[in-house]
Amino acid sequence: MWKIILICSLLMLSACATWSTSNVKTVNNSQTIAASSTKQILPQDVLLLETDIGDRKYKVLGDIEVTVRKTTILNRDPTQEMVNEELRKKAATLGADAVILVRFGTVGISFWSWGALSGKGRAIVFSD
């Protein structure tokens, strides 16, 4: 009987997909996030850059951070593409045109996850 319970439990856990969390910090206590959240941006339209933009003026909405977790040992490892997708989704909810200074880091194995990959960046809106 305990084998059936164990097998059912493992099957339920292996069916879980990866999940992600996100966080936003405002920069300079700006109220820009509330003002720009009415702007409708699609995630696929958000530009991601690892560097700063020097040729266009922009306003900073805030620093964003996302983490994509692997919920079971049987799931795929999180990839940078998954993190990029979550960064785009988070930036789009803020009304951002782009995320600059994008960087990645690993979180490792924890009680809640078999592995994770995090991403950070600064959400901006172009002012020109």
mmCIF file of C-alpha atoms in Angstrom:
data_model
loop_
_atom_site.group_PDB
_atom_site.id
_atom_site.type_symbol
_atom_site.label_atom_id
_atom_site.label_comp_id
_atom_site.label_asym_id
_atom_site.label_seq_id
_atom_site.Cartn_x
_atom_site.Cartn_y
_atom_site.Cartn_z
ATOM 1 C CA MET A 1 0.000 0.000 0.000
ATOM 2 C CA TRP A 2 2.783 2.422 0.857
ATOM 3 C CA LYS A 3 4.385 1.749 -2.548
ATOM 4 C CA ILE A 4 1.204 2.858 -4.317
ATOM 5 C CA ILE A 5 1.080 6.043 -2.255
ATOM 6 C CA LEU A 6 4.750 6.727 -2.965
ATOM 7 C CA ILE A 7 4.335 6.156 -6.705
ATOM 8 C CA CYS A 8 1.234 8.380 -6.847
ATOM 9 C CA SER A 9 3.052 11.095 -4.931
ATOM 10 C CA LEU A 10 6.024 10.946 -7.298
ATOM 11 C CA LEU A 11 3.755 11.106 -10.330
ATOM 12 C CA MET A 12 1.945 14.139 -8.974
ATOM 13 C CA LEU A 13 5.233 15.898 -8.232
ATOM 14 C CA SER A 14 6.727 15.078 -11.613
ATOM 15 C CA ALA A 15 3.720 16.642 -13.353
ATOM 16 C CA CYS A 16 4.508 20.034 -11.816
ATOM 17 C CA ALA A 17 6.044 22.547 -14.186
ATOM 18 C CA THR A 18 8.561 25.210 -13.369
ATOM 19 C CA TRP A 19 7.283 28.276 -11.535
ATOM 20 C CA SER A 20 8.609 31.753 -11.136
ATOM 21 C CA THR A 21 8.543 34.660 -8.738
ATOM 22 C CA SER A 22 9.170 38.307 -9.368
ATOM 23 C CA ASN A 23 9.989 41.414 -7.428
ATOM 24 C CA VAL A 24 10.052 45.143 -8.236
ATOM 25 C CA LYS A 25 12.021 47.871 -6.461
ATOM 26 C CA THR A 26 11.446 51.505 -7.265
ATOM 27 C CA VAL A 27 14.465 53.656 -7.959
ATOM 28 C CA ASN A 28 14.692 57.065 -6.252
ATOM 29 C CA ASN A 29 11.195 56.600 -4.735
ATOM 30 C CA SER A 30 9.722 57.381 -8.149
ATOM 31 C CA GLN A 31 5.976 57.402 -8.779
ATOM 32 C CA THR A 32 6.574 56.536 -12.440
ATOM 33 C CA ILE A 33 5.417 52.920 -12.024
ATOM 34 C CA ALA A 34 1.843 53.893 -11.178
ATOM 35 C CA ALA A 35 1.692 56.477 -13.951
ATOM 36 C CA SER A 36 3.031 54.200 -16.672
ATOM 37 C CA SER A 37 1.084 51.076 -15.722
ATOM 38 C CA THR A 38 -1.815 52.264 -17.897
ATOM 39 C CA LYS A 39 0.379 51.957 -20.995
ATOM 40 C CA GLN A 40 -0.432 48.685 -22.803
ATOM 41 C CA ILE A 41 2.781 46.825 -23.710
ATOM 42 C CA LEU A 42 2.975 43.232 -24.930
ATOM 43 C CA PRO A 43 5.746 41.084 -23.409
ATOM 44 C CA GLN A 44 7.210 40.245 -26.821
ATOM 45 C CA ASP A 45 7.619 43.986 -27.516
ATOM 46 C CA VAL A 46 9.862 44.574 -24.485
ATOM 47 C CA LEU A 47 13.513 45.024 -25.433
ATOM 48 C CA LEU A 48 16.114 43.236 -23.249
ATOM 49 C CA LEU A 49 19.688 44.547 -23.122
ATOM 50 C CA GLU A 50 22.678 43.590 -20.998
ATOM 51 C CA THR A 51 24.061 47.118 -21.341
ATOM 52 C CA ASP A 52 22.757 50.653 -20.824
ATOM 53 C CA ILE A 53 21.211 52.697 -23.630
ATOM 54 C CA GLY A 54 23.279 55.738 -24.478
ATOM 55 C CA ASP A 55 21.533 57.041 -27.574
ATOM 56 C CA ARG A 56 17.938 57.393 -26.275
ATOM 57 C CA LYS A 57 16.461 59.236 -23.320
ATOM 58 C CA TYR A 58 14.453 57.165 -20.867
ATOM 59 C CA LYS A 59 12.837 57.206 -17.448
ATOM 60 C CA VAL A 60 13.566 54.477 -14.928
ATOM 61 C CA LEU A 61 10.496 52.621 -13.658
ATOM 62 C CA GLY A 62 12.308 50.373 -11.218
ATOM 63 C CA ASP A 63 14.601 47.417 -10.752
ATOM 64 C CA ILE A 64 12.930 44.085 -11.422
ATOM 65 C CA GLU A 65 13.945 40.599 -10.407
ATOM 66 C CA VAL A 66 12.509 37.228 -11.390
ATOM 67 C CA THR A 67 13.348 33.645 -10.463
ATOM 68 C CA VAL A 68 12.376 30.542 -12.430
ATOM 69 C CA ARG A 69 12.429 27.389 -10.322
ATOM 70 C CA LYS A 70 12.620 23.709 -11.138
ATOM 71 C CA THR A 71 9.988 22.114 -8.896
ATOM 72 C CA THR A 72 11.055 18.471 -9.204
ATOM 73 C CA ILE A 73 14.171 16.613 -10.184
ATOM 74 C CA LEU A 74 12.366 15.356 -13.301
ATOM 75 C CA ASN A 75 11.597 18.819 -14.725
ATOM 76 C CA ARG A 76 13.836 20.636 -17.196
ATOM 77 C CA ASP A 77 16.457 22.957 -15.785
ATOM 78 C CA PRO A 78 15.466 26.630 -16.053
ATOM 79 C CA THR A 79 17.068 28.410 -19.007
ATOM 80 C CA GLN A 80 17.971 32.020 -19.730
ATOM 81 C CA GLU A 81 15.148 32.062 -22.284
ATOM 82 C CA MET A 82 12.662 31.213 -19.502
ATOM 83 C CA VAL A 83 14.081 33.995 -17.342
ATOM 84 C CA ASN A 84 13.970 36.421 -20.287
ATOM 85 C CA GLU A 85 10.294 35.566 -20.817
ATOM 86 C CA GLU A 86 9.508 36.277 -17.160
ATOM 87 C CA LEU A 87 11.480 39.549 -17.267
ATOM 88 C CA ARG A 88 9.498 40.622 -20.344
ATOM 89 C CA LYS A 89 6.181 39.729 -18.664
ATOM 90 C CA LYS A 90 7.073 41.666 -15.517
ATOM 91 C CA ALA A 91 8.286 44.684 -17.488
ATOM 92 C CA ALA A 92 5.142 44.652 -19.639
ATOM 93 C CA THR A 93 2.929 44.781 -16.536
ATOM 94 C CA LEU A 94 4.799 47.932 -15.522
ATOM 95 C CA GLY A 95 4.408 49.484 -18.978
ATOM 96 C CA ALA A 96 8.144 49.338 -19.692
ATOM 97 C CA ASP A 97 9.569 49.624 -23.191
ATOM 98 C CA ALA A 98 12.814 47.859 -22.266
ATOM 99 C CA VAL A 99 14.826 46.188 -19.523
ATOM 100 C CA ILE A 100 18.457 47.286 -19.399
ATOM 101 C CA LEU A 101 21.441 46.001 -17.423
ATOM 102 C CA VAL A 102 20.041 42.443 -17.536
ATOM 103 C CA ARG A 103 22.082 39.897 -15.612
ATOM 104 C CA PHE A 104 21.584 36.279 -14.573
ATOM 105 C CA GLY A 105 22.524 34.237 -11.526
ATOM 106 C CA THR A 106 21.827 30.790 -10.141
ATOM 107 C CA VAL A 107 20.000 30.241 -6.890
ATOM 108 C CA GLY A 108 20.785 26.542 -6.484
ATOM 109 C CA ILE A 109 18.872 23.742 -4.794
ATOM 110 C CA SER A 110 16.633 24.533 -1.849
ATOM 111 C CA PHE A 111 13.808 22.989 0.145
ATOM 112 C CA TRP A 112 11.282 24.427 -2.347
ATOM 113 C CA SER A 113 13.186 23.867 -5.572
ATOM 114 C CA TRP A 114 15.539 21.445 -7.317
ATOM 115 C CA GLY A 115 17.290 24.328 -8.973
ATOM 116 C CA ALA A 116 16.600 27.861 -10.053
ATOM 117 C CA LEU A 117 17.835 30.609 -12.307
ATOM 118 C CA SER A 118 17.302 34.273 -11.501
ATOM 119 C CA GLY A 119 17.406 37.401 -13.599
ATOM 120 C CA LYS A 120 17.588 41.094 -12.754
ATOM 121 C CA GLY A 121 17.348 44.288 -14.712
ATOM 122 C CA ARG A 122 16.129 47.875 -14.758
ATOM 123 C CA ALA A 123 12.722 48.519 -16.339
ATOM 124 C CA ILE A 124 12.640 51.721 -18.385
ATOM 125 C CA VAL A 125 10.244 53.673 -20.590
ATOM 126 C CA PHE A 126 11.563 55.740 -23.493
ATOM 127 C CA SER A 127 10.869 59.469 -23.149
ATOM 128 C CA ASP A 128 11.549 60.551 -26.737
#
